[in-house]
Amino acid sequence: MDLCNNRILTSTRREALRALSCGFGLLAFAGMSAQAAGAPRLFGAGDEDDSNPLAPKAPHHPVKAKRVIFLCMSGGPSHVDTFDYKPQLITDNGKSLGGVRAGAQLLASPFKFNQHGKSGLWISDLMPETAKHADSMCLLRGMNTAVPAHAQASVLMHTGSFQFVRPSFGAWTLYGLGTVNQNLPGFITLNPPSGNGGAQNYGSGFLPAVYQGTRVGMERTARRNGGDGGMPNLRNGSLTTAAQREQLDLVQRLNKERLKRDKSDDQIEGVIESYELAFRMQAEMPDLMDISDEKPKTLEMYGIGAGNGNDDFARQCLLARRFAEKGVRFIEVNHGGWDTHRNLKADLQKQAGQIDRPIAALLADLKQRKMLDETLVVWGGEFGRTPYAQNADGRDHNSKGFTMWAAGGGVKGGTSYGATDEHGIEAVDGKMDIHDWHATLLALMGMDHERLTYRWAGRDFRLTDVKGNVHSGIIA
């Protein structure tokens, strides 16, 4: 209100952006809206809601998986100690390699492998609980990637490029399919690390910002103080929900009035609509993050409150199920510490001990709720480890061959796809690089990786760049 002139200034957010900082705020919004305006229509099915960029969209072909839960193991888990059984490595333990690896000594796994399930998949005794779900798992033993450095390999795994800033896998998924719950983010990442790519791993790159992942930190301080460890700063401490709604309604009415006078601003309005999502999250997110309504039996199954100090990952897995149940399209659960250059046996026992029970519980929970068939659960890190020793009791980085696995969501359970050589050094069969991996997972979600494009800087970009092959051999 202008008291001097005794008149009311009916200013919109756009006018504020024009006035502040010489209008640079508006320029930023204009750039974002120009990108949105230039984006091609992907699906052309006629049932998309153009006014809402997060509205559900029709897939390219029948869907196997409606959602993804990515269990990201940062640091490079050792495949030859977990899911890639190498009897020849046991036989050749201590032998020296020749060629470019001259002097390197092969190191047999200190862990035993056994066959599990009707399928007889070989899995290490590091993962006894997860191994009970062998018949639901597809072991991708021919994985390989382009770089052996953590940060670059992690960014490549998440975005399809380690050289340039590109949209993350989760952002592409949300862009391609939208989300079915308009009160929650369509893409959530739980406890993402600040290193190894940081926010780039869940960013939207050149896609509109509405598609980026929402970071949810499990606040240890809140739990120590008796809270549930939920998302901080979600509720407004100054205004009630009713007052916020009234305030937002007023702003939106002003914007709509402005749109009647300036039709060219409709793209900016679409960007600002993301504020509505932030408001709606206040109603649903706190209850969803509060796990006190779960049955004691469920908490025990995940290992929450077991007193072993491993609550963090267990809570993430339980929250992943709750988010999936509420329609979140892409959920990433993060766990670090897999960079075992030394102290291999002790560190792997610790890491596996933190994840084994919660992952088994997640698979069992999804199965008993009849959600696993439509939920693609993926496990793995940015690369594997060498089968030869480093620092006597450790393993170095290995990008030429490693293992990831998938379960549910249309994959062939109880199968092993691809292989490394007899020692586990390099992928030799069913080789699947990161572009292939992305193309195959997108196919399971009903998307053709060659058609999932976004026009930016005069070119149609896609997650798989100009590469990628769908490995139909893992699809049921």
Tab-separated table of C-alpha atoms in Angstrom:
chain	number	residue	atom	x	y	z
A	1	MET	CA	0.000	0.000	0.000
A	2	ASP	CA	1.300	3.456	-0.965
A	3	LEU	CA	0.248	5.639	2.022
A	4	CYS	CA	1.641	8.858	0.522
A	5	ASN	CA	-0.532	8.664	-2.571
A	6	ASN	CA	-3.317	6.837	-0.740
A	7	ARG	CA	-3.601	4.123	-3.360
A	8	ILE	CA	-3.096	0.367	-3.483
A	9	LEU	CA	-0.403	-1.102	-5.720
A	10	THR	CA	-1.747	-4.344	-7.163
A	11	SER	CA	1.699	-5.760	-7.804
A	12	THR	CA	2.188	-9.287	-9.063
A	13	ARG	CA	5.271	-11.407	-8.603
A	14	ARG	CA	6.224	-10.664	-12.207
A	15	GLU	CA	6.134	-6.927	-11.575
A	16	ALA	CA	8.333	-7.438	-8.531
A	17	LEU	CA	10.780	-9.385	-10.662
A	18	ARG	CA	10.793	-6.572	-13.226
A	19	ALA	CA	11.495	-3.975	-10.561
A	20	LEU	CA	14.118	-5.775	-8.524
A	21	SER	CA	17.788	-5.929	-9.545
A	22	CYS	CA	17.189	-4.103	-12.832
A	23	GLY	CA	14.821	-6.814	-14.003
A	24	PHE	CA	17.330	-9.652	-13.991
A	25	GLY	CA	14.910	-11.824	-12.013
A	26	LEU	CA	12.375	-11.586	-14.801
A	27	LEU	CA	15.046	-12.382	-17.374
A	28	ALA	CA	15.754	-15.637	-15.533
A	29	PHE	CA	12.089	-16.555	-15.526
A	30	ALA	CA	11.793	-15.617	-19.187
A	31	GLY	CA	14.676	-17.929	-20.012
A	32	MET	CA	13.067	-20.784	-18.123
A	33	SER	CA	9.745	-20.216	-19.836
A	34	ALA	CA	11.407	-20.048	-23.249
A	35	GLN	CA	12.889	-23.478	-22.635
A	36	ALA	CA	9.473	-24.782	-21.663
A	37	ALA	CA	7.890	-23.228	-24.721
A	38	GLY	CA	10.501	-24.753	-27.011
A	39	ALA	CA	10.213	-28.264	-25.626
A	40	PRO	CA	8.746	-30.766	-28.098
A	41	ARG	CA	5.601	-32.692	-27.269
A	42	LEU	CA	6.838	-36.152	-26.508
A	43	PHE	CA	3.832	-38.366	-26.514
A	44	GLY	CA	1.106	-36.831	-28.640
A	45	ALA	CA	-1.526	-39.052	-27.072
A	46	GLY	CA	-3.858	-36.114	-26.582
A	47	ASP	CA	-4.424	-36.660	-22.861
A	48	GLU	CA	-1.636	-34.494	-21.453
A	49	ASP	CA	-2.478	-31.511	-19.266
A	50	ASP	CA	-0.427	-28.725	-20.855
A	51	SER	CA	-1.172	-26.384	-17.945
A	52	ASN	CA	0.531	-28.731	-15.482
A	53	PRO	CA	4.019	-30.005	-16.413
A	54	LEU	CA	3.783	-32.715	-13.721
A	55	ALA	CA	0.495	-34.174	-14.924
A	56	PRO	CA	0.614	-37.896	-15.853
A	57	LYS	CA	1.584	-38.497	-19.479
A	58	ALA	CA	0.972	-41.439	-21.746
A	59	PRO	CA	3.969	-43.783	-22.207
A	60	HIS	CA	5.366	-44.844	-25.566
A	61	HIS	CA	4.514	-48.515	-25.057
A	62	PRO	CA	2.996	-50.773	-22.370
A	63	VAL	CA	4.453	-50.189	-18.934
A	64	LYS	CA	6.193	-52.860	-16.867
A	65	ALA	CA	7.214	-50.583	-13.973
A	66	LYS	CA	5.215	-47.612	-12.718
A	67	ARG	CA	7.964	-46.352	-10.448
A	68	VAL	CA	11.664	-46.757	-9.619
A	69	ILE	CA	13.433	-47.159	-6.287
A	70	PHE	CA	17.168	-46.769	-6.875
A	71	LEU	CA	19.335	-48.060	-4.021
A	72	CYS	CA	22.517	-46.122	-4.761
A	73	MET	CA	25.690	-47.483	-3.145
A	74	SER	CA	28.227	-44.673	-3.395
A	75	GLY	CA	31.903	-45.619	-3.535
A	76	GLY	CA	31.924	-48.696	-5.762
A	77	PRO	CA	30.810	-51.957	-4.081
A	78	SER	CA	33.077	-54.932	-4.736
A	79	HIS	CA	31.223	-57.239	-7.124
A	80	VAL	CA	33.571	-60.188	-6.504
A	81	ASP	CA	32.701	-60.051	-2.792
A	82	THR	CA	28.936	-59.646	-3.149
A	83	PHE	CA	27.136	-60.838	-6.291
A	84	ASP	CA	29.765	-62.096	-8.767
A	85	TYR	CA	30.987	-65.543	-7.725
A	86	LYS	CA	34.445	-66.378	-9.106
A	87	PRO	CA	35.678	-69.871	-8.135
A	88	GLN	CA	38.772	-69.390	-10.309
A	89	LEU	CA	39.705	-66.404	-8.178
A	90	ILE	CA	39.764	-68.708	-5.171
A	91	THR	CA	41.953	-71.186	-7.024
A	92	ASP	CA	44.371	-68.482	-8.183
A	93	ASN	CA	44.515	-66.585	-4.904
A	94	GLY	CA	47.931	-64.938	-4.463
A	95	LYS	CA	49.050	-65.446	-8.056
A	96	SER	CA	50.583	-62.487	-9.866
A	97	LEU	CA	49.084	-61.083	-13.010
A	98	GLY	CA	51.066	-60.193	-16.104
A	99	GLY	CA	50.720	-57.621	-18.865
A	100	VAL	CA	49.585	-54.140	-17.874
A	101	ARG	CA	48.781	-55.436	-14.390
A	102	ALA	CA	52.195	-57.021	-13.865
A	103	GLY	CA	52.913	-57.565	-10.196
A	104	ALA	CA	49.284	-57.313	-9.070
A	105	GLN	CA	48.303	-60.261	-6.896
A	106	LEU	CA	44.876	-61.855	-7.118
A	107	LEU	CA	42.907	-61.718	-3.878
A	108	ALA	CA	40.180	-64.279	-3.245
A	109	SER	CA	37.072	-63.043	-1.501
A	110	PRO	CA	37.164	-63.566	2.265
A	111	PHE	CA	33.444	-64.305	2.083
A	112	LYS	CA	31.725	-67.521	1.105
A	113	PHE	CA	29.231	-67.753	-1.724
A	114	ASN	CA	26.199	-70.031	-1.726
A	115	GLN	CA	23.349	-70.733	-4.100
A	116	HIS	CA	19.962	-69.311	-3.150
A	117	GLY	CA	16.356	-69.812	-4.122
A	118	LYS	CA	14.942	-72.134	-6.740
A	119	SER	CA	17.077	-70.316	-9.296
A	120	GLY	CA	20.306	-71.157	-7.470
A	121	LEU	CA	21.840	-67.696	-7.836
A	122	TRP	CA	25.283	-67.425	-6.250
A	123	ILE	CA	25.298	-64.665	-3.621
A	124	SER	CA	27.845	-63.855	-0.918
A	125	ASP	CA	27.133	-64.539	2.737
A	126	LEU	CA	27.500	-60.775	3.236
A	127	MET	CA	23.859	-60.512	2.127
A	128	PRO	CA	21.992	-63.420	3.768
A	129	GLU	CA	18.647	-61.592	4.062
A	130	THR	CA	18.705	-60.078	0.586
A	131	ALA	CA	19.684	-63.488	-0.795
A	132	LYS	CA	16.296	-64.834	0.335
A	133	HIS	CA	14.833	-62.819	-2.543
A	134	ALA	CA	17.125	-64.348	-5.155
A	135	ASP	CA	14.197	-65.545	-7.246
A	136	SER	CA	13.012	-61.939	-7.626
A	137	MET	CA	16.442	-60.593	-8.567
A	138	CYS	CA	18.169	-60.195	-11.913
A	139	LEU	CA	21.937	-59.901	-11.454
A	140	LEU	CA	23.485	-57.664	-14.114
A	141	ARG	CA	27.002	-59.088	-14.088
A	142	GLY	CA	28.226	-57.515	-17.331
A	143	MET	CA	28.103	-53.893	-16.233
A	144	ASN	CA	30.883	-51.533	-17.305
A	145	THR	CA	31.374	-47.786	-17.357
A	146	ALA	CA	33.598	-45.204	-19.030
A	147	VAL	CA	35.607	-43.789	-16.130
A	148	PRO	CA	37.179	-45.198	-12.934
A	149	ALA	CA	36.963	-41.956	-10.902
A	150	HIS	CA	34.188	-41.593	-8.322
A	151	ALA	CA	32.818	-38.151	-9.157
A	152	GLN	CA	32.807	-38.608	-12.927
A	153	ALA	CA	31.454	-42.158	-12.782
A	154	SER	CA	28.703	-41.138	-10.362
A	155	VAL	CA	27.607	-38.235	-12.542
A	156	LEU	CA	27.685	-40.513	-15.595
A	157	MET	CA	25.534	-43.089	-13.807
A	158	HIS	CA	23.015	-40.428	-12.826
A	159	THR	CA	22.944	-38.228	-15.942
A	160	GLY	CA	24.450	-40.157	-18.854
A	161	SER	CA	27.386	-37.742	-19.181
A	162	PHE	CA	30.474	-37.063	-17.080
A	163	GLN	CA	31.668	-34.151	-19.235
A	164	PHE	CA	28.654	-31.823	-19.304
A	165	VAL	CA	25.828	-30.774	-17.006
A	166	ARG	CA	22.841	-32.860	-18.024
A	167	PRO	CA	19.441	-33.726	-16.509
A	168	SER	CA	19.463	-36.632	-14.088
A	169	PHE	CA	17.811	-39.983	-14.734
A	170	GLY	CA	15.076	-39.165	-12.210
A	171	ALA	CA	14.396	-35.810	-13.867
A	172	TRP	CA	14.067	-37.460	-17.297
A	173	THR	CA	11.661	-40.008	-15.812
A	174	LEU	CA	9.493	-37.310	-14.275
A	175	TYR	CA	9.610	-35.261	-17.494
A	176	GLY	CA	8.582	-38.254	-19.552
A	177	LEU	CA	5.811	-39.669	-17.392
A	178	GLY	CA	4.728	-36.960	-14.961
A	179	THR	CA	3.503	-37.944	-11.516
A	180	VAL	CA	0.224	-39.295	-10.177
A	181	ASN	CA	0.305	-37.458	-6.826
A	182	GLN	CA	0.149	-33.702	-7.272
A	183	ASN	CA	0.701	-33.102	-3.538
A	184	LEU	CA	4.176	-34.652	-3.507
A	185	PRO	CA	7.334	-34.272	-5.572
A	186	GLY	CA	7.544	-36.788	-8.383
A	187	PHE	CA	11.267	-37.325	-7.779
A	188	ILE	CA	12.735	-37.634	-4.277
A	189	THR	CA	16.311	-38.359	-3.246
A	190	LEU	CA	16.954	-39.436	0.337
A	191	ASN	CA	20.228	-38.394	1.981
A	192	PRO	CA	22.179	-37.687	-1.222
A	193	PRO	CA	25.915	-37.129	-0.700
A	194	SER	CA	27.307	-33.638	-1.172
A	195	GLY	CA	30.317	-35.014	-3.070
A	196	ASN	CA	30.724	-37.180	-6.165
A	197	GLY	CA	28.619	-34.863	-8.271
A	198	GLY	CA	26.430	-33.556	-5.470
A	199	ALA	CA	23.242	-31.846	-6.614
A	200	GLN	CA	24.051	-32.586	-10.259
A	201	ASN	CA	23.068	-36.205	-9.575
A	202	TYR	CA	19.468	-35.188	-8.947
A	203	GLY	CA	19.338	-31.932	-10.885
A	204	SER	CA	17.225	-31.055	-13.908
A	205	GLY	CA	20.038	-29.649	-16.060
A	206	PHE	CA	18.474	-27.872	-19.020
A	207	LEU	CA	15.046	-29.360	-18.306
A	208	PRO	CA	12.628	-27.008	-16.493
A	209	ALA	CA	13.454	-26.831	-12.784
A	210	VAL	CA	10.137	-28.413	-11.824
A	211	TYR	CA	11.610	-31.805	-12.810
A	212	GLN	CA	14.609	-31.731	-10.484
A	213	GLY	CA	14.758	-34.056	-7.504
A	214	THR	CA	13.620	-32.959	-4.074
A	215	ARG	CA	16.349	-33.599	-1.534
A	216	VAL	CA	15.126	-35.100	1.739
A	217	GLY	CA	17.717	-35.245	4.525
A	218	MET	CA	17.260	-37.593	7.430
A	219	GLU	CA	18.002	-35.146	10.229
A	220	ARG	CA	19.886	-36.999	12.951
A	221	THR	CA	19.550	-34.052	15.328
A	222	ALA	CA	15.782	-34.150	15.069
A	223	ARG	CA	15.727	-37.854	15.899
A	224	ARG	CA	18.045	-37.399	18.864
A	225	ASN	CA	15.652	-34.767	20.168
A	226	GLY	CA	12.713	-37.108	19.904
A	227	GLY	CA	11.503	-36.119	16.446
A	228	ASP	CA	10.896	-38.416	13.504
A	229	GLY	CA	13.822	-37.159	11.440
A	230	GLY	CA	11.519	-35.629	8.867
A	231	MET	CA	12.018	-32.786	6.419
A	232	PRO	CA	13.050	-29.567	8.174
A	233	ASN	CA	11.554	-26.128	7.479
A	234	LEU	CA	8.511	-27.604	5.774
A	235	ARG	CA	5.915	-25.775	7.840
A	236	ASN	CA	5.635	-22.009	7.968
A	237	GLY	CA	6.337	-20.818	11.493
A	238	SER	CA	4.640	-17.453	10.975
A	239	LEU	CA	1.386	-18.272	9.187
A	240	THR	CA	-1.259	-20.914	9.675
A	241	THR	CA	-2.120	-23.208	6.771
A	242	ALA	CA	-5.377	-21.336	6.236
A	243	ALA	CA	-3.578	-17.990	6.169
A	244	GLN	CA	-0.995	-19.301	3.686
A	245	ARG	CA	-3.763	-20.622	1.447
A	246	GLU	CA	-5.521	-17.269	1.561
A	247	GLN	CA	-2.272	-15.461	0.747
A	248	LEU	CA	-1.476	-17.790	-2.158
A	249	ASP	CA	-5.024	-17.532	-3.528
A	250	LEU	CA	-4.698	-13.753	-3.563
A	251	VAL	CA	-1.392	-13.898	-5.413
A	252	GLN	CA	-2.810	-16.337	-7.948
A	253	ARG	CA	-5.873	-14.171	-8.532
A	254	LEU	CA	-3.597	-11.212	-9.182
A	255	ASN	CA	-1.562	-13.304	-11.606
A	256	LYS	CA	-4.643	-14.492	-13.463
A	257	GLU	CA	-5.883	-10.936	-13.741
A	258	ARG	CA	-2.529	-9.947	-15.163
A	259	LEU	CA	-2.688	-12.822	-17.665
A	260	LYS	CA	-5.970	-11.489	-18.995
A	261	ARG	CA	-4.143	-8.267	-19.890
A	262	ASP	CA	-0.876	-9.835	-21.075
A	263	LYS	CA	-1.391	-13.206	-22.764
A	264	SER	CA	2.312	-13.525	-23.554
A	265	ASP	CA	3.070	-14.192	-19.885
A	266	ASP	CA	1.310	-17.578	-19.713
A	267	GLN	CA	4.578	-19.564	-19.779
A	268	ILE	CA	5.880	-17.684	-16.751
A	269	GLU	CA	2.672	-18.525	-14.939
A	270	GLY	CA	3.383	-22.191	-15.550
A	271	VAL	CA	6.772	-21.831	-13.866
A	272	ILE	CA	5.343	-20.004	-10.874
A	273	GLU	CA	2.733	-22.769	-10.422
A	274	SER	CA	5.486	-24.789	-8.767
A	275	TYR	CA	4.778	-22.671	-5.683
A	276	GLU	CA	1.477	-24.493	-5.451
A	277	LEU	CA	3.284	-27.806	-5.089
A	278	ALA	CA	5.374	-26.433	-2.251
A	279	PHE	CA	2.200	-25.380	-0.483
A	280	ARG	CA	0.442	-28.697	-1.030
A	281	MET	CA	3.455	-30.595	0.307
A	282	GLN	CA	2.844	-29.026	3.714
A	283	ALA	CA	-0.406	-30.951	3.984
A	284	GLU	CA	0.854	-34.408	3.017
A	285	MET	CA	4.621	-34.571	3.537
A	286	PRO	CA	4.801	-34.364	7.367
A	287	ASP	CA	2.380	-37.251	7.854
A	288	LEU	CA	4.178	-39.290	5.223
A	289	MET	CA	7.543	-38.746	6.899
A	290	ASP	CA	6.151	-39.694	10.306
A	291	ILE	CA	6.558	-43.474	10.586
A	292	SER	CA	4.938	-43.720	14.034
A	293	ASP	CA	1.797	-45.107	12.413
A	294	GLU	CA	3.653	-48.181	11.132
A	295	LYS	CA	3.033	-51.472	12.891
A	296	PRO	CA	5.761	-52.554	15.347
A	297	LYS	CA	6.177	-55.704	13.272
A	298	THR	CA	6.992	-53.620	10.200
A	299	LEU	CA	9.552	-51.494	12.061
A	300	GLU	CA	11.164	-54.656	13.381
A	301	MET	CA	11.291	-56.162	9.898
A	302	TYR	CA	13.279	-53.165	8.620
A	303	GLY	CA	15.487	-53.161	11.719
A	304	ILE	CA	14.361	-49.749	12.931
A	305	GLY	CA	15.023	-49.311	16.627
A	306	ALA	CA	17.150	-52.448	16.830
A	307	GLY	CA	19.806	-50.496	18.697
A	308	ASN	CA	22.620	-51.319	16.292
A	309	GLY	CA	23.102	-47.749	15.054
A	310	ASN	CA	21.853	-48.632	11.567
A	311	ASP	CA	18.536	-46.803	11.683
A	312	ASP	CA	19.381	-44.293	8.938
A	313	PHE	CA	19.321	-46.625	5.957
A	314	ALA	CA	16.453	-48.666	7.397
A	315	ARG	CA	14.333	-45.519	7.709
A	316	GLN	CA	15.198	-44.531	4.148
A	317	CYS	CA	14.027	-47.905	2.843
A	318	LEU	CA	10.773	-47.689	4.773
A	319	LEU	CA	10.197	-44.138	3.541
A	320	ALA	CA	10.898	-45.306	-0.011
A	321	ARG	CA	8.031	-47.781	0.300
A	322	ARG	CA	5.765	-45.091	1.748
A	323	PHE	CA	6.640	-42.647	-1.050
A	324	ALA	CA	6.103	-45.348	-3.682
A	325	GLU	CA	2.757	-46.179	-2.144
A	326	LYS	CA	1.711	-42.543	-2.464
A	327	GLY	CA	2.600	-42.324	-6.144
A	328	VAL	CA	6.103	-40.807	-6.201
A	329	ARG	CA	7.588	-41.748	-9.566
A	330	PHE	CA	11.331	-41.934	-8.792
A	331	ILE	CA	12.902	-42.471	-5.358
A	332	GLU	CA	16.628	-42.671	-4.730
A	333	VAL	CA	17.936	-44.142	-1.479
A	334	ASN	CA	21.600	-43.400	-0.785
A	335	HIS	CA	24.260	-45.259	1.171
A	336	GLY	CA	27.966	-44.415	1.098
A	337	GLY	CA	31.213	-45.864	2.345
A	338	TRP	CA	31.882	-48.553	-0.281
A	339	ASP	CA	35.337	-47.247	-1.294
A	340	THR	CA	37.318	-50.181	0.148
A	341	HIS	CA	40.963	-49.499	-0.743
A	342	ARG	CA	41.920	-51.167	2.555
A	343	ASN	CA	40.273	-52.967	5.487
A	344	LEU	CA	38.207	-54.842	2.923
A	345	LYS	CA	36.731	-57.530	5.139
A	346	ALA	CA	35.851	-55.324	8.095
A	347	ASP	CA	34.482	-52.463	6.007
A	348	LEU	CA	32.373	-54.672	3.752
A	349	GLN	CA	30.918	-56.456	6.757
A	350	LYS	CA	29.976	-53.091	8.223
A	351	GLN	CA	28.473	-51.718	5.006
A	352	ALA	CA	26.569	-54.878	4.154
A	353	GLY	CA	25.368	-55.159	7.736
A	354	GLN	CA	23.749	-51.741	7.415
A	355	ILE	CA	21.869	-52.445	4.183
A	356	ASP	CA	21.088	-56.168	4.077
A	357	ARG	CA	18.119	-56.348	6.426
A	358	PRO	CA	16.456	-53.087	5.256
A	359	ILE	CA	16.726	-54.045	1.569
A	360	ALA	CA	15.286	-57.500	2.237
A	361	ALA	CA	12.474	-55.860	4.212
A	362	LEU	CA	11.772	-53.413	1.382
A	363	LEU	CA	11.460	-56.224	-1.154
A	364	ALA	CA	9.265	-58.266	1.204
A	365	ASP	CA	7.126	-55.243	2.054
A	366	LEU	CA	6.555	-54.351	-1.594
A	367	LYS	CA	5.766	-57.969	-2.360
A	368	GLN	CA	3.208	-58.390	0.416
A	369	ARG	CA	1.507	-55.163	-0.651
A	370	LYS	CA	1.413	-56.454	-4.247
A	371	MET	CA	3.562	-53.511	-5.388
A	372	LEU	CA	6.798	-55.250	-6.407
A	373	ASP	CA	5.529	-56.253	-9.849
A	374	GLU	CA	5.029	-52.558	-10.667
A	375	THR	CA	8.049	-51.211	-8.777
A	376	LEU	CA	11.505	-51.446	-10.317
A	377	VAL	CA	14.048	-51.785	-7.491
A	378	VAL	CA	17.616	-51.202	-8.667
A	379	TRP	CA	20.817	-51.680	-6.616
A	380	GLY	CA	24.372	-50.668	-7.446
A	381	GLY	CA	27.195	-48.157	-7.411
A	382	GLU	CA	29.204	-46.186	-9.937
A	383	PHE	CA	31.659	-49.056	-10.604
A	384	GLY	CA	33.139	-52.176	-8.997
A	385	ARG	CA	36.486	-53.209	-7.497
A	386	THR	CA	39.531	-55.055	-8.767
A	387	PRO	CA	39.905	-58.787	-8.017
A	388	TYR	CA	43.554	-58.155	-7.273
A	389	ALA	CA	44.773	-56.664	-4.011
A	390	GLN	CA	45.540	-53.102	-3.066
A	391	ASN	CA	47.246	-52.321	0.236
A	392	ALA	CA	47.250	-56.073	0.942
A	393	ASP	CA	43.645	-56.110	2.208
A	394	GLY	CA	41.793	-53.795	-0.168
A	395	ARG	CA	40.686	-53.431	-3.788
A	396	ASP	CA	41.121	-50.593	-6.276
A	397	HIS	CA	38.511	-49.057	-8.607
A	398	ASN	CA	37.321	-51.185	-11.521
A	399	SER	CA	35.192	-49.639	-14.253
A	400	LYS	CA	35.613	-52.472	-16.778
A	401	GLY	CA	33.371	-54.967	-15.066
A	402	PHE	CA	30.990	-54.983	-12.106
A	403	THR	CA	27.531	-56.035	-10.946
A	404	MET	CA	24.260	-54.240	-10.369
A	405	TRP	CA	20.904	-55.896	-9.834
A	406	ALA	CA	17.238	-55.202	-10.432
A	407	ALA	CA	14.094	-56.729	-8.965
A	408	GLY	CA	10.371	-56.453	-9.696
A	409	GLY	CA	9.106	-54.013	-12.305
A	410	GLY	CA	9.076	-56.447	-15.227
A	411	VAL	CA	12.582	-57.933	-14.957
A	412	LYS	CA	13.232	-61.669	-15.127
A	413	GLY	CA	13.696	-62.748	-11.525
A	414	GLY	CA	16.111	-65.482	-10.545
A	415	THR	CA	18.424	-64.795	-13.454
A	416	SER	CA	22.030	-63.801	-14.056
A	417	TYR	CA	22.600	-61.650	-17.128
A	418	GLY	CA	26.072	-61.025	-18.514
A	419	ALA	CA	29.423	-62.028	-17.072
A	420	THR	CA	32.935	-60.873	-16.314
A	421	ASP	CA	36.005	-62.985	-17.051
A	422	GLU	CA	37.046	-65.838	-14.771
A	423	HIS	CA	38.669	-63.465	-12.293
A	424	GLY	CA	36.100	-60.644	-12.489
A	425	ILE	CA	38.382	-58.086	-14.108
A	426	GLU	CA	36.404	-57.201	-17.229
A	427	ALA	CA	32.905	-57.699	-18.658
A	428	VAL	CA	33.033	-60.265	-21.476
A	429	ASP	CA	29.416	-61.304	-22.018
A	430	GLY	CA	26.128	-59.429	-21.980
A	431	LYS	CA	28.101	-56.208	-21.684
A	432	MET	CA	25.885	-53.369	-20.498
A	433	ASP	CA	27.290	-49.855	-20.288
A	434	ILE	CA	25.517	-46.943	-18.602
A	435	HIS	CA	23.721	-45.859	-21.796
A	436	ASP	CA	22.404	-49.411	-22.238
A	437	TRP	CA	21.393	-49.496	-18.578
A	438	HIS	CA	19.443	-46.253	-18.904
A	439	ALA	CA	17.800	-47.358	-22.165
A	440	THR	CA	16.716	-50.663	-20.623
A	441	LEU	CA	15.308	-49.148	-17.435
A	442	LEU	CA	13.412	-46.538	-19.456
A	443	ALA	CA	11.971	-49.342	-21.594
A	444	LEU	CA	10.699	-51.080	-18.466
A	445	MET	CA	8.911	-47.834	-17.597
A	446	GLY	CA	7.266	-47.656	-21.001
A	447	MET	CA	9.581	-45.102	-22.607
A	448	ASP	CA	11.565	-45.307	-25.821
A	449	HIS	CA	14.940	-43.729	-25.018
A	450	GLU	CA	15.277	-42.485	-28.609
A	451	ARG	CA	11.943	-40.647	-28.449
A	452	LEU	CA	12.372	-39.200	-24.971
A	453	THR	CA	13.913	-35.919	-26.130
A	454	TYR	CA	14.093	-32.266	-25.177
A	455	ARG	CA	15.102	-29.489	-27.562
A	456	TRP	CA	17.778	-27.269	-26.102
A	457	ALA	CA	20.393	-25.061	-27.772
A	458	GLY	CA	19.084	-26.072	-31.189
A	459	ARG	CA	19.407	-29.814	-30.657
A	460	ASP	CA	17.178	-32.654	-29.451
A	461	PHE	CA	18.859	-34.103	-26.364
A	462	ARG	CA	18.115	-37.390	-24.638
A	463	LEU	CA	19.336	-39.269	-21.568
A	464	THR	CA	21.269	-41.774	-23.682
A	465	ASP	CA	22.774	-39.121	-25.972
A	466	VAL	CA	23.266	-40.904	-29.347
A	467	LYS	CA	23.913	-44.324	-27.819
A	468	GLY	CA	22.186	-46.995	-25.790
A	469	ASN	CA	20.673	-50.381	-26.552
A	470	VAL	CA	17.763	-52.017	-24.760
A	471	HIS	CA	18.780	-55.393	-23.323
A	472	SER	CA	15.492	-57.232	-23.783
A	473	GLY	CA	17.050	-60.359	-22.268
A	474	ILE	CA	16.351	-59.085	-18.756
A	475	ILE	CA	12.724	-58.142	-19.479
A	476	ALA	CA	10.065	-60.676	-18.523
